[in-house]
Short mmCIF file of C-alpha atoms in Angstrom, two decimals:
data_model
loop_
_atom_site.label_atom_id
_atom_site.label_comp_id
_atom_site.label_asym_id
_atom_site.label_seq_id
_atom_site.Cartn_x
_atom_site.Cartn_y
_atom_site.Cartn_z
CA MET A 683 -6.06 53.66 24.44
CA SER A 684 -5.35 52.69 27.85
CA GLN A 685 -7.26 54.10 30.75
CA SER A 686 -5.92 54.99 34.24
CA LEU A 687 -7.05 53.15 37.15
CA THR A 688 -8.00 56.39 38.99
CA ALA A 689 -10.69 57.14 36.14
CA ALA A 690 -13.33 54.41 36.35
CA THR A 691 -15.74 54.48 33.14
CA PRO A 692 -19.10 55.89 34.14
CA ALA A 693 -21.80 53.50 34.34
CA PRO A 694 -25.00 54.16 32.69
CA GLY A 695 -26.96 57.02 34.86
CA GLY A 696 -24.06 58.53 36.52
CA ALA A 697 -20.38 58.86 36.87
CA ALA A 698 -18.45 56.46 38.86
CA ALA A 699 -16.17 57.70 41.74
CA PRO A 700 -12.60 57.73 41.13
CA VAL A 701 -10.94 54.71 42.65
CA PRO A 702 -7.39 55.20 44.24
CA ALA A 703 -4.59 53.03 42.58
CA PRO A 704 -1.67 51.52 44.17
CA PRO A 705 1.51 53.59 43.76
CA ALA A 706 3.33 52.80 40.45
CA GLY A 707 6.67 51.80 40.28
CA PRO A 708 9.52 52.95 37.93
CA PRO A 709 8.50 52.43 34.28
CA ARG A 710 9.34 49.23 32.70
CA PRO A 711 11.12 48.93 29.40
CA ALA A 712 8.82 48.20 26.49
CA PHE A 713 9.70 45.35 24.24
CA ALA A 714 8.80 45.00 20.51
CA PRO A 715 6.73 42.11 19.39
CA LEU A 716 8.36 38.97 18.33
CA THR A 717 8.70 37.91 14.55
CA GLY A 718 9.14 35.01 12.46
CA SER A 719 10.45 31.62 14.17
CA GLN A 720 10.86 33.22 17.51
CA ARG A 721 7.14 34.05 17.65
CA VAL A 722 6.11 30.48 16.30
CA LEU A 723 8.31 28.92 18.69
CA GLY A 724 7.24 31.10 21.66
CA THR A 725 3.58 30.51 20.85
CA VAL A 726 4.11 26.66 20.80
CA ALA A 727 6.04 26.67 24.25
CA LEU A 728 3.53 28.86 25.98
CA SER A 729 0.48 26.93 24.55
CA LEU A 730 2.34 23.45 25.60
CA ALA A 731 2.73 24.90 29.07
CA THR A 732 -0.79 26.01 29.13
CA PHE A 733 -2.25 22.61 27.81
CA MET A 734 -0.02 20.74 30.29
CA ASN A 735 -1.54 22.95 33.19
CA VAL A 736 -5.05 22.66 32.21
CA LEU A 737 -4.90 19.00 31.53
CA ASP A 738 -3.80 18.27 34.89
CA THR A 739 -6.89 19.68 36.31
CA SER A 740 -9.05 16.90 34.92
CA ILE A 741 -6.66 14.19 33.86
CA ALA A 742 -6.77 12.59 37.38
CA ASN A 743 -10.46 12.43 37.61
CA VAL A 744 -11.09 9.11 35.81
CA SER A 745 -7.92 7.66 37.63
CA ILE A 746 -9.28 8.00 41.13
CA PRO A 747 -10.29 4.43 41.55
CA ALA A 748 -7.06 3.12 40.26
CA ILE A 749 -5.14 5.48 42.43
CA ALA A 750 -7.31 4.74 45.60
CA GLY A 751 -6.99 1.05 44.98
CA ASP A 752 -3.20 1.02 44.39
CA LEU A 753 -2.54 3.11 47.74
CA GLY A 754 -5.14 1.22 49.89
CA VAL A 755 -7.66 3.93 50.60
CA SER A 756 -11.17 4.54 49.84
CA PRO A 757 -12.41 6.33 46.49
CA GLY A 758 -13.57 8.91 49.02
CA GLN A 759 -10.15 9.70 50.31
CA GLY A 760 -8.86 9.47 46.73
CA THR A 761 -11.13 12.48 45.74
CA TRP A 762 -8.44 14.68 47.84
CA VAL A 763 -6.23 14.11 44.90
CA ILE A 764 -8.20 16.49 42.85
CA THR A 765 -9.39 18.62 45.92
CA SER A 766 -5.75 19.43 47.19
CA PHE A 767 -4.61 20.62 43.48
CA ALA A 768 -7.82 22.73 43.15
CA VAL A 769 -7.58 24.42 46.42
CA ALA A 770 -3.81 25.29 46.18
CA ASN A 771 -4.23 26.44 42.64
CA ALA A 772 -7.33 28.66 43.29
CA ILE A 773 -5.24 30.39 46.13
CA ALA A 774 -2.17 30.76 43.80
CA VAL A 775 -3.70 32.07 40.73
CA PRO A 776 -4.59 35.76 41.91
CA LEU A 777 -1.14 36.17 43.55
CA THR A 778 0.13 36.36 39.98
CA GLY A 779 0.22 40.05 39.87
CA TRP A 780 2.46 40.51 43.04
CA LEU A 781 4.68 37.59 42.16
CA THR A 782 5.21 39.05 38.70
CA GLN A 783 6.31 42.40 40.25
CA ARG A 784 8.54 40.74 42.76
CA PHE A 785 10.46 38.06 40.58
CA GLY A 786 9.78 39.20 36.71
CA GLN A 787 7.54 37.60 34.40
CA VAL A 788 9.91 35.24 32.44
CA ARG A 789 11.69 34.29 35.48
CA LEU A 790 8.39 33.40 37.45
CA PHE A 791 7.04 31.49 34.51
CA THR A 792 9.97 29.42 33.89
CA ALA A 793 10.40 28.62 37.61
CA SER A 794 6.75 27.68 37.68
CA VAL A 795 6.82 25.59 34.76
CA LEU A 796 10.06 23.61 36.00
CA LEU A 797 8.79 23.41 39.74
CA PHE A 798 5.42 21.95 38.12
CA VAL A 799 7.60 19.32 36.33
CA LEU A 800 9.44 18.38 39.56
CA ALA A 801 5.95 18.22 41.43
CA SER A 802 4.53 16.06 38.84
CA TRP A 803 7.46 13.74 38.81
CA LEU A 804 7.11 13.60 42.67
CA CYS A 805 3.31 12.74 42.33
CA GLY A 806 4.09 9.58 40.25
CA LEU A 807 6.65 8.43 42.77
CA ALA A 808 4.43 9.09 45.91
CA PRO A 809 4.20 5.93 48.14
CA SER A 810 1.19 7.04 50.07
CA ILE A 811 -1.82 8.90 49.82
CA GLU A 812 -0.62 11.51 52.18
CA ALA A 813 2.66 12.11 50.12
CA LEU A 814 0.56 12.24 46.82
CA ILE A 815 -1.77 14.89 48.40
CA PHE A 816 1.13 16.86 49.68
CA PHE A 817 2.69 16.83 46.30
CA ARG A 818 -0.70 17.72 44.47
CA VAL A 819 -0.86 20.77 46.80
CA LEU A 820 2.71 21.91 45.84
CA GLN A 821 1.83 21.10 42.13
CA GLY A 822 -1.42 23.34 42.31
CA LEU A 823 0.58 26.10 44.06
CA VAL A 824 3.36 26.39 41.56
CA ALA A 825 0.87 26.00 38.57
CA GLY A 826 -0.95 29.09 39.76
CA PRO A 827 1.13 31.88 37.72
CA MET A 828 1.40 29.54 34.70
CA ILE A 829 -1.84 30.27 32.78
CA PRO A 830 -2.12 34.22 33.57
CA LEU A 831 1.51 34.73 32.42
CA SER A 832 1.36 32.47 29.49
CA GLN A 833 -1.55 34.76 28.28
CA THR A 834 0.52 37.77 29.12
CA LEU A 835 3.54 36.70 27.56
CA LEU A 836 1.87 35.49 24.42
CA LEU A 837 0.23 38.90 24.24
CA ALA A 838 3.41 40.69 24.44
CA SER A 839 4.79 38.63 21.55
CA TYR A 840 2.17 39.79 18.83
CA PRO A 841 1.69 43.45 17.58
CA PRO A 842 -1.63 44.97 18.65
CA GLN A 843 -3.54 44.21 15.29
CA LEU A 844 -2.85 40.45 15.89
CA ALA A 845 -3.59 40.28 19.60
CA GLY A 846 -6.74 38.57 18.70
CA THR A 847 -4.67 35.70 16.77
CA ALA A 848 -2.72 35.38 20.08
CA MET A 849 -5.61 35.04 21.99
CA ALA A 850 -7.16 32.27 19.48
CA MET A 851 -3.86 30.29 20.23
CA TRP A 852 -4.28 30.45 23.92
CA ALA A 853 -8.00 29.75 23.91
CA MET A 854 -7.82 26.59 22.02
CA THR A 855 -5.39 25.13 24.16
CA THR A 856 -7.54 26.24 27.38
CA LEU A 857 -10.90 24.97 26.09
CA VAL A 858 -9.65 21.57 24.46
CA ALA A 859 -7.50 20.62 27.31
CA PRO A 860 -10.38 20.00 29.97
CA VAL A 861 -12.17 17.62 27.36
CA THR A 862 -8.91 15.73 26.47
CA GLY A 863 -8.04 15.21 30.16
CA PRO A 864 -10.48 12.56 31.18
CA LEU A 865 -9.89 10.56 27.78
CA LEU A 866 -5.96 10.59 28.12
CA GLY A 867 -6.30 9.83 31.70
CA GLY A 868 -8.45 6.88 31.30
CA TRP A 869 -6.37 5.59 28.53
CA ILE A 870 -3.06 5.98 30.26
CA THR A 871 -4.75 4.33 33.39
CA ASP A 872 -5.96 1.28 31.36
CA ASN A 873 -2.77 0.79 29.27
CA PHE A 874 -0.04 1.80 31.55
CA SER A 875 -0.72 2.95 35.16
CA TRP A 876 -1.84 5.75 37.01
CA PRO A 877 1.74 7.31 37.84
CA TRP A 878 2.01 7.88 34.04
CA ILE A 879 -0.56 10.45 34.09
CA PHE A 880 1.83 12.66 35.84
CA TYR A 881 4.97 11.60 34.21
CA ILE A 882 3.90 12.66 30.86
CA ASN A 883 4.23 16.23 32.26
CA VAL A 884 8.03 15.93 32.49
CA PRO A 885 9.09 16.02 28.92
CA VAL A 886 6.44 18.55 27.93
CA GLY A 887 7.49 20.92 30.70
CA LEU A 888 11.14 20.55 29.94
CA LEU A 889 10.71 21.53 26.27
CA ALA A 890 8.25 24.37 26.99
CA ALA A 891 10.61 25.78 29.91
CA ALA A 892 13.73 25.52 27.52
CA ILE A 893 12.14 27.23 24.61
CA THR A 894 10.51 29.88 26.80
CA TRP A 895 13.66 30.65 28.62
CA SER A 896 15.60 30.90 25.36
CA ILE A 897 13.39 33.29 23.65
CA TYR A 898 12.31 35.51 26.29
CA ARG A 899 14.95 35.81 29.07
CA SER A 900 16.07 38.98 27.45
CA ARG A 901 12.57 40.27 27.45
CA ASP A 902 12.02 40.14 31.24
CA PRO A 903 11.42 43.49 32.77
CA GLY A 904 13.09 41.99 35.83
CA PRO A 905 12.25 41.91 39.51
CA ARG A 906 11.11 44.92 41.65
CA ARG A 907 11.24 45.19 45.46
CA VAL A 908 7.41 45.36 46.62
CA PRO A 909 5.97 45.12 50.08
CA LEU A 910 4.20 41.84 50.81
CA ASP A 911 0.75 42.36 52.00
CA ARG A 912 0.79 39.66 54.66
CA LEU A 913 -2.55 40.34 56.08
CA GLY A 914 -4.24 40.29 52.46
CA LEU A 915 -2.37 37.00 51.88
CA GLY A 916 -3.50 35.47 54.84
CA LEU A 917 -7.30 36.16 54.10
CA LEU A 918 -6.89 35.11 50.58
CA VAL A 919 -5.46 31.73 51.62
CA LEU A 920 -8.41 31.70 54.47
CA TRP A 921 -11.39 32.40 52.41
CA VAL A 922 -10.40 30.88 48.97
CA GLY A 923 -9.37 27.63 50.71
CA ALA A 924 -12.83 27.51 52.60
CA LEU A 925 -14.85 28.32 49.48
CA GLN A 926 -13.05 25.69 47.35
CA LEU A 927 -13.38 23.00 50.00
CA MET A 928 -17.13 23.88 50.38
CA VAL A 929 -17.58 23.63 46.51
CA ASP A 930 -15.50 20.37 46.23
CA LYS A 931 -16.87 18.62 49.26
CA GLY A 932 -20.53 20.03 49.15
CA LYS A 933 -22.15 17.33 46.98
CA GLU A 934 -20.42 14.50 48.79
CA LEU A 935 -21.50 15.95 52.40
CA ASP A 936 -25.03 16.77 51.02
CA TRP A 937 -24.34 20.55 51.11
CA PHE A 938 -25.81 22.79 53.99
CA ALA A 939 -27.20 19.58 55.75
CA SER A 940 -23.56 18.91 56.93
CA PRO A 941 -22.01 21.18 59.68
CA GLU A 942 -18.51 21.03 57.91
CA ILE A 943 -20.14 22.76 54.82
CA VAL A 944 -21.77 25.26 56.85
CA ALA A 945 -18.54 25.98 58.77
CA TYR A 946 -16.80 26.26 55.17
CA ALA A 947 -19.47 28.55 54.04
CA LEU A 948 -19.30 30.80 57.07
CA VAL A 949 -15.43 31.08 56.98
CA ALA A 950 -15.44 31.80 53.21
CA ALA A 951 -18.17 34.42 53.71
CA ILE A 952 -16.50 36.33 56.74
CA GLY A 953 -13.08 35.97 55.13
CA PHE A 954 -13.96 37.42 51.89
CA ALA A 955 -15.80 40.53 53.57
CA TYR A 956 -12.61 41.34 55.47
CA PHE A 957 -10.26 40.52 52.57
CA LEU A 958 -12.51 42.98 50.39
CA VAL A 959 -12.19 45.82 52.89
CA TRP A 960 -8.73 45.38 53.52
CA GLU A 961 -7.65 45.04 49.85
CA LEU A 962 -9.48 48.19 48.77
CA THR A 963 -7.89 50.19 51.33
CA GLU A 964 -4.32 48.71 51.36
CA ALA A 965 -1.65 50.92 49.57
CA HIS A 966 0.05 47.74 48.18
CA PRO A 967 -2.65 45.07 47.94
CA ILE A 968 -1.84 41.43 47.28
CA VAL A 969 -4.65 41.49 44.95
CA ASN A 970 -5.63 44.48 42.82
CA LEU A 971 -9.37 44.53 43.22
CA ARG A 972 -9.49 48.03 41.89
CA LEU A 973 -9.44 46.58 38.34
CA PHE A 974 -12.98 45.94 38.99
CA ALA A 975 -13.75 49.63 38.73
CA ARG A 976 -13.21 49.28 35.06
CA ARG A 977 -16.47 48.65 33.30
CA ASN A 978 -14.80 46.40 30.57
CA PHE A 979 -12.85 44.31 33.08
CA LEU A 980 -15.93 43.85 35.24
CA ALA A 981 -18.52 43.08 32.41
CA GLY A 982 -15.84 40.82 30.58
CA THR A 983 -14.74 38.74 33.55
CA THR A 984 -18.53 38.47 34.71
CA ALA A 985 -19.74 37.23 31.33
CA LEU A 986 -16.64 35.18 30.73
CA SER A 987 -16.92 33.36 34.36
CA VAL A 988 -20.61 32.77 34.24
CA GLY A 989 -20.26 31.47 30.82
CA TYR A 990 -17.45 29.21 31.50
CA GLY A 991 -19.32 27.88 34.58
CA LEU A 992 -22.32 26.92 32.60
CA PHE A 993 -19.79 25.57 29.83
CA PHE A 994 -18.05 23.38 32.35
CA GLY A 995 -20.96 22.19 34.33
CA ASN A 996 -22.38 20.79 30.81
CA VAL A 997 -18.85 19.23 29.91
CA VAL A 998 -19.01 17.13 33.10
CA LEU A 999 -22.73 16.35 32.91
CA LEU A 1000 -23.15 15.01 29.38
CA PRO A 1001 -20.41 12.21 29.76
CA LEU A 1002 -21.76 11.32 32.98
CA TRP A 1003 -25.22 10.64 31.65
CA LEU A 1004 -23.97 8.63 28.61
CA GLN A 1005 -21.89 6.47 30.71
CA GLN A 1006 -24.28 5.84 33.71
CA TRP A 1007 -27.55 5.78 31.78
CA MET A 1008 -27.15 5.21 28.10
CA GLY A 1009 -24.64 2.16 28.36
CA TYR A 1010 -21.71 4.00 26.81
CA THR A 1011 -18.33 2.86 27.58
CA ALA A 1012 -15.69 5.25 28.53
CA THR A 1013 -14.50 5.15 25.09
CA TRP A 1014 -17.55 5.81 23.52
CA ALA A 1015 -18.44 8.73 25.79
CA GLY A 1016 -14.97 10.22 24.58
CA TRP A 1017 -15.94 9.75 20.92
CA ALA A 1018 -19.33 11.60 21.77
CA THR A 1019 -17.67 14.58 23.36
CA ALA A 1020 -14.11 14.97 22.05
CA PRO A 1021 -15.22 16.46 18.62
CA VAL A 1022 -16.06 19.54 20.26
CA GLY A 1023 -12.51 20.88 19.43
CA LEU A 1024 -12.85 20.36 15.72
CA LEU A 1025 -14.73 23.56 14.73
CA ALA A 1026 -13.14 25.43 17.56
CA ILE A 1027 -9.58 24.91 15.87
CA VAL A 1028 -11.01 25.66 12.54
CA CYS A 1029 -13.06 29.13 13.51
CA SER A 1030 -10.56 30.34 16.05
CA PRO A 1031 -8.04 31.95 13.65
CA TRP A 1032 -10.79 33.67 11.93
CA VAL A 1033 -12.26 35.10 14.97
CA GLY A 1034 -8.79 36.25 16.25
CA LYS A 1035 -7.82 37.78 13.07
CA ASN A 1036 -11.07 39.85 13.14
CA VAL A 1037 -11.75 40.58 16.81
CA GLY A 1038 -9.95 44.01 16.25
CA ARG A 1039 -12.03 44.86 13.16
CA ILE A 1040 -15.46 43.56 14.38
CA ASP A 1041 -17.09 44.75 17.69
CA PRO A 1042 -16.40 41.88 20.25
CA ARG A 1043 -19.64 42.27 21.92
CA ARG A 1044 -21.03 41.21 18.48
CA LEU A 1045 -18.75 38.04 18.39
CA ALA A 1046 -19.43 37.23 21.84
CA THR A 1047 -23.31 37.45 21.12
CA VAL A 1048 -22.78 34.76 18.47
CA ALA A 1049 -21.06 32.59 21.09
CA PHE A 1050 -23.95 32.89 23.42
CA LEU A 1051 -26.49 32.24 20.84
CA GLY A 1052 -24.56 29.21 19.74
CA PHE A 1053 -24.46 27.87 22.93
CA ALA A 1054 -28.15 28.62 23.52
CA LEU A 1055 -28.81 26.77 20.26
CA VAL A 1056 -26.65 23.80 21.26
CA LEU A 1057 -28.02 23.18 24.71
CA TRP A 1058 -31.58 23.47 23.32
CA MET A 1059 -30.74 20.84 20.98
CA ARG A 1060 -29.50 18.60 23.87
CA ALA A 1061 -32.78 19.33 25.91
CA GLN A 1062 -34.53 17.37 23.21
CA PHE A 1063 -32.52 14.16 24.04
CA ASN A 1064 -34.43 11.01 25.23
CA VAL A 1065 -33.21 7.42 26.07
CA GLN A 1066 -33.73 6.38 22.31
CA ALA A 1067 -31.35 9.16 20.88
CA PRO A 1068 -28.91 7.57 18.63
CA PHE A 1069 -25.11 8.39 18.48
CA MET A 1070 -25.24 10.87 15.73
CA THR A 1071 -28.01 12.87 17.44
CA ILE A 1072 -25.90 13.06 20.55
CA LEU A 1073 -22.69 13.91 18.28
CA LEU A 1074 -24.25 16.67 16.09
CA PRO A 1075 -24.56 19.49 19.01
CA THR A 1076 -21.18 18.43 20.13
CA VAL A 1077 -19.61 19.47 16.90
CA LEU A 1078 -21.66 22.63 16.73
CA GLN A 1079 -20.59 23.46 20.09
CA GLY A 1080 -16.87 24.04 18.84
CA ALA A 1081 -17.85 26.95 16.74
CA ALA A 1082 -19.35 28.66 19.67
CA MET A 1083 -16.25 27.97 21.80
CA ALA A 1084 -14.12 29.86 19.26
CA PHE A 1085 -16.38 33.01 19.45
CA PHE A 1086 -16.60 32.58 23.32
CA PHE A 1087 -13.09 33.20 24.76
CA ILE A 1088 -11.24 35.36 22.35
CA PRO A 1089 -13.95 38.32 22.19
CA LEU A 1090 -14.52 38.12 25.86
CA GLN A 1091 -10.83 38.34 26.70
CA ALA A 1092 -10.58 41.18 24.15
CA ILE A 1093 -13.30 43.08 26.13
CA THR A 1094 -11.71 42.35 29.66
CA PHE A 1095 -8.34 43.35 28.89
CA ASN A 1096 -9.46 46.31 26.52
CA GLY A 1097 -7.54 49.49 27.65
CA LEU A 1098 -5.16 47.96 30.20
CA THR A 1099 -1.42 48.64 30.06
CA PRO A 1100 1.31 46.13 29.79
CA GLU A 1101 2.04 46.80 33.53
CA GLN A 1102 -1.53 45.99 34.53
CA MET A 1103 -1.76 42.76 32.41
CA PRO A 1104 -0.39 40.08 34.81
CA ALA A 1105 -2.45 41.27 37.59
CA ALA A 1106 -5.66 41.45 35.37
CA SER A 1107 -4.90 38.08 34.09
CA GLY A 1108 -4.38 36.42 37.15
CA LEU A 1109 -7.59 37.98 38.59
CA SER A 1110 -9.79 37.16 35.71
CA ASN A 1111 -8.34 33.60 35.49
CA PHE A 1112 -9.18 33.03 39.22
CA VAL A 1113 -12.62 34.23 38.76
CA ARG A 1114 -13.14 31.87 35.71
CA ILE A 1115 -11.60 28.99 37.38
CA THR A 1116 -13.70 29.27 40.50
CA ALA A 1117 -16.72 29.69 38.32
CA GLY A 1118 -15.89 26.47 36.66
CA ALA A 1119 -15.59 24.58 39.97
CA ILE A 1120 -19.00 25.99 41.26
CA GLY A 1121 -20.45 25.09 37.97
CA THR A 1122 -19.34 21.56 38.07
CA SER A 1123 -20.55 21.10 41.74
CA VAL A 1124 -23.78 22.74 41.39
CA PHE A 1125 -24.70 20.92 38.07
CA THR A 1126 -23.98 17.54 39.51
CA THR A 1127 -26.08 18.43 42.73
CA LEU A 1128 -29.01 19.72 40.77
CA TRP A 1129 -28.92 16.67 38.25
CA GLU A 1130 -29.26 14.14 41.24
CA SER A 1131 -31.87 16.51 42.82
CA ARG A 1132 -33.91 16.78 39.69
CA ALA A 1133 -33.68 12.92 39.05
CA THR A 1134 -35.07 12.16 42.61
CA LEU A 1135 -37.98 14.49 41.86
CA HIS A 1136 -38.71 12.96 38.38
CA HIS A 1137 -38.25 9.43 39.88
CA ALA A 1138 -41.04 10.08 42.46
CA HIS A 1139 -43.42 11.35 39.82
CA LEU A 1140 -42.61 8.46 37.50
CA ALA A 1141 -42.62 5.91 40.43
CA GLU A 1142 -46.26 7.19 41.36
CA ALA A 1143 -47.74 5.62 38.02
CA VAL A 1144 -46.16 1.96 38.79
CA HIS A 1145 -49.05 0.50 41.13
CA GLN A 1146 -51.20 -2.59 40.98
CA GLY A 1147 -54.12 -0.38 39.32
CA ASN A 1148 -52.09 0.39 36.28
CA PRO A 1149 -52.43 -1.92 33.58
CA ALA A 1150 -49.50 -0.83 31.69
CA ALA A 1151 -47.24 -1.22 34.74
CA LEU A 1152 -48.81 -4.68 35.34
CA GLN A 1153 -48.32 -5.67 31.64
CA ALA A 1154 -44.66 -4.58 31.58
CA LEU A 1155 -43.75 -6.65 34.82
CA GLY A 1156 -45.79 -9.55 33.31
CA GLY A 1157 -43.75 -9.23 29.91
CA LEU A 1158 -40.35 -9.34 32.04
CA GLN A 1159 -41.39 -12.43 34.01
CA THR A 1160 -42.53 -14.09 30.94
CA ALA A 1161 -39.01 -13.50 29.51
CA GLY A 1162 -37.73 -15.56 32.48
CA LEU A 1163 -36.99 -13.10 35.29
CA THR A 1164 -38.27 -13.59 38.76
CA PRO A 1165 -40.82 -11.08 40.22
CA GLU A 1166 -37.82 -9.49 42.00
CA GLN A 1167 -35.59 -9.16 38.97
CA ALA A 1168 -38.46 -7.90 36.87
CA SER A 1169 -39.27 -5.19 39.57
CA ALA A 1170 -35.46 -4.21 39.69
CA THR A 1171 -35.59 -4.03 36.00
CA LEU A 1172 -38.27 -1.89 35.85
CA THR A 1173 -36.80 0.34 38.60
CA ARG A 1174 -33.62 0.78 36.48
CA LEU A 1175 -35.81 1.90 33.69
CA ILE A 1176 -37.34 4.40 35.74
CA ASP A 1177 -34.06 5.74 36.92
CA GLN A 1178 -33.01 5.96 33.26
CA GLN A 1179 -35.97 7.87 32.35
CA ALA A 1180 -35.52 10.18 35.72
CA PHE A 1181 -31.63 11.08 35.14
CA THR A 1182 -32.45 11.69 31.48
CA MET A 1183 -35.15 14.04 32.32
CA ALA A 1184 -33.12 15.76 34.76
CA ALA A 1185 -30.39 16.12 32.29
CA THR A 1186 -32.62 17.70 29.79
CA ASP A 1187 -34.00 20.09 32.40
CA LEU A 1188 -30.41 21.34 33.25
CA PHE A 1189 -29.77 21.65 29.24
CA HIS A 1190 -32.91 23.91 29.01
CA LEU A 1191 -31.96 25.91 31.88
CA SER A 1192 -28.55 26.43 30.61
CA SER A 1193 -29.74 27.62 27.25
CA LEU A 1194 -31.86 30.30 28.73
CA LEU A 1195 -28.92 31.32 30.97
CA PHE A 1196 -26.84 31.75 27.92
CA LEU A 1197 -29.46 33.97 26.23
CA ALA A 1198 -29.45 36.15 29.41
CA LEU A 1199 -25.84 36.57 29.17
CA VAL A 1200 -26.10 38.42 25.65
CA GLY A 1201 -27.49 41.44 27.67
CA LEU A 1202 -24.48 41.46 30.09
CA VAL A 1203 -21.80 41.55 27.34
CA TRP A 1204 -23.43 44.75 25.80
CA LEU A 1205 -22.88 46.58 29.18
CA ALA A 1206 -19.13 46.84 28.24
CA ARG A 1207 -17.92 49.48 25.94
CA PRO A 1208 -14.59 48.33 24.32
CA ARG A 1209 -12.40 50.56 22.49
CA ARG A 1210 -10.80 49.60 19.11
CA LEU A 1211 -7.15 48.65 18.88
CA ALA A 1212 -5.24 51.23 16.89
CA GLY A 1213 -3.75 48.70 14.99
CA ALA A 1214 -6.80 47.72 13.84
CA ALA A 1215 -8.12 51.01 13.11
CA ALA A 1216 -4.99 51.78 11.22
CA ALA A 1217 -5.41 48.79 9.12
CA ASP A 1218 -8.94 49.75 8.19
CA ALA A 1219 -7.93 53.01 7.11
CA GLY A 1220 -5.12 51.67 4.99
CA GLY A 1221 -7.61 49.19 3.21
CA ALA A 1222 -9.89 52.17 2.67
CA HIS A 1223 -7.36 53.73 0.64
#
């Protein structure tokens, strides 16, 4: 079933040249899948750790004003609480493969969770913005291996024919946590105080670490002495840090109109070029880029990352529009977005059970068509859209989410050996997380840009020669407003229309891009799991 990295899958129209793989170490012991209560508890522990990690990427977003006010800094300075974590996490995730070889899967995962708990506790105790940013950097660094290794350990806990079920458990936590984060963060900040958004990690993390160690410590292949690619590590820190700073600060600094953003872009581009050349020629690379020579890994990672970027950009855009221009409170915006997890939880077990029997490309196609339909429905929104009209696409999106993560992960990891899984999971998650950050920044920037364009077009119609505009202003003044107040009210109405039209433009664009992703996923050539084939053969008899 597994392919060697030295034999890349031929692409259409010709055979791919062999790509040399890093020298393999001594064979690791193979562990049998878990059974019974151990598998259930292991799944719960790994899912808790994943949920806690993903939650922390978004839980602080709505608490920035409270944090900035409490620590005596501006909201702009407060956003470094988010940026610092994102930059550190982006650097640490692709290092998972090397760190796993050096320290062992279970040791590394358990240590990461415990250090994450410690960093969270220190974040809550931080007396100044400088201390909080430092502890968030620490938190982001130690969080890096958690998501890839939770995926690796979870897959090793299940037999091959149940790999889809394992991915279903993992996907539910990964998709629901970003939506839950802002809701939970806002509720905690309003009812307690901002340090508690970090303190809640302490009991969850300690429980997850204790269960994980008790179950998996005897299943750790152990550490291996591997050389450290120091130059590769330095280049990785340089270009990923610059890229993440560019993405996080681009909108705030007006993108390439800012010399700072131009500098970040140049450093990221040049650093990446040197990193690419070095890692592909280094005998012991810090990040195994040769995985992209595998057709399934390349197609699966690309489709997953682009789709996740579109998904996450829309996850951010919808509540912004509802709260800023539709008069929704944070609570009601939460009610309009939170039900996205309902159908995901219902459908994910079925998808996980059948992903080994049904071609995962077909399941992924259902996801992309579902997302396209949901976003087309949102593209019909207007300023009079009732709550149920806004809620319906959110509920339907849950089903698309269930068909999204699991089949694409199955395609991405198809044919990989257990030895390759930590590096592959770290690399694919790094690309996905980076795509999500880029999607968020690009969507919010395009939203404001399109709104400015629509505002200019709408404002052209408001002049002394337009009877409708004069009648509207007259009606507002008749209601008791001064001419200045009437003009301000009319401007607000124009802004509401402009930002709504801009949002529907992006919903339309996202719908079309999801349709285009259908073609991309069919470039993969996944092989069926032996366990699934055997199950089908047994069923035929």
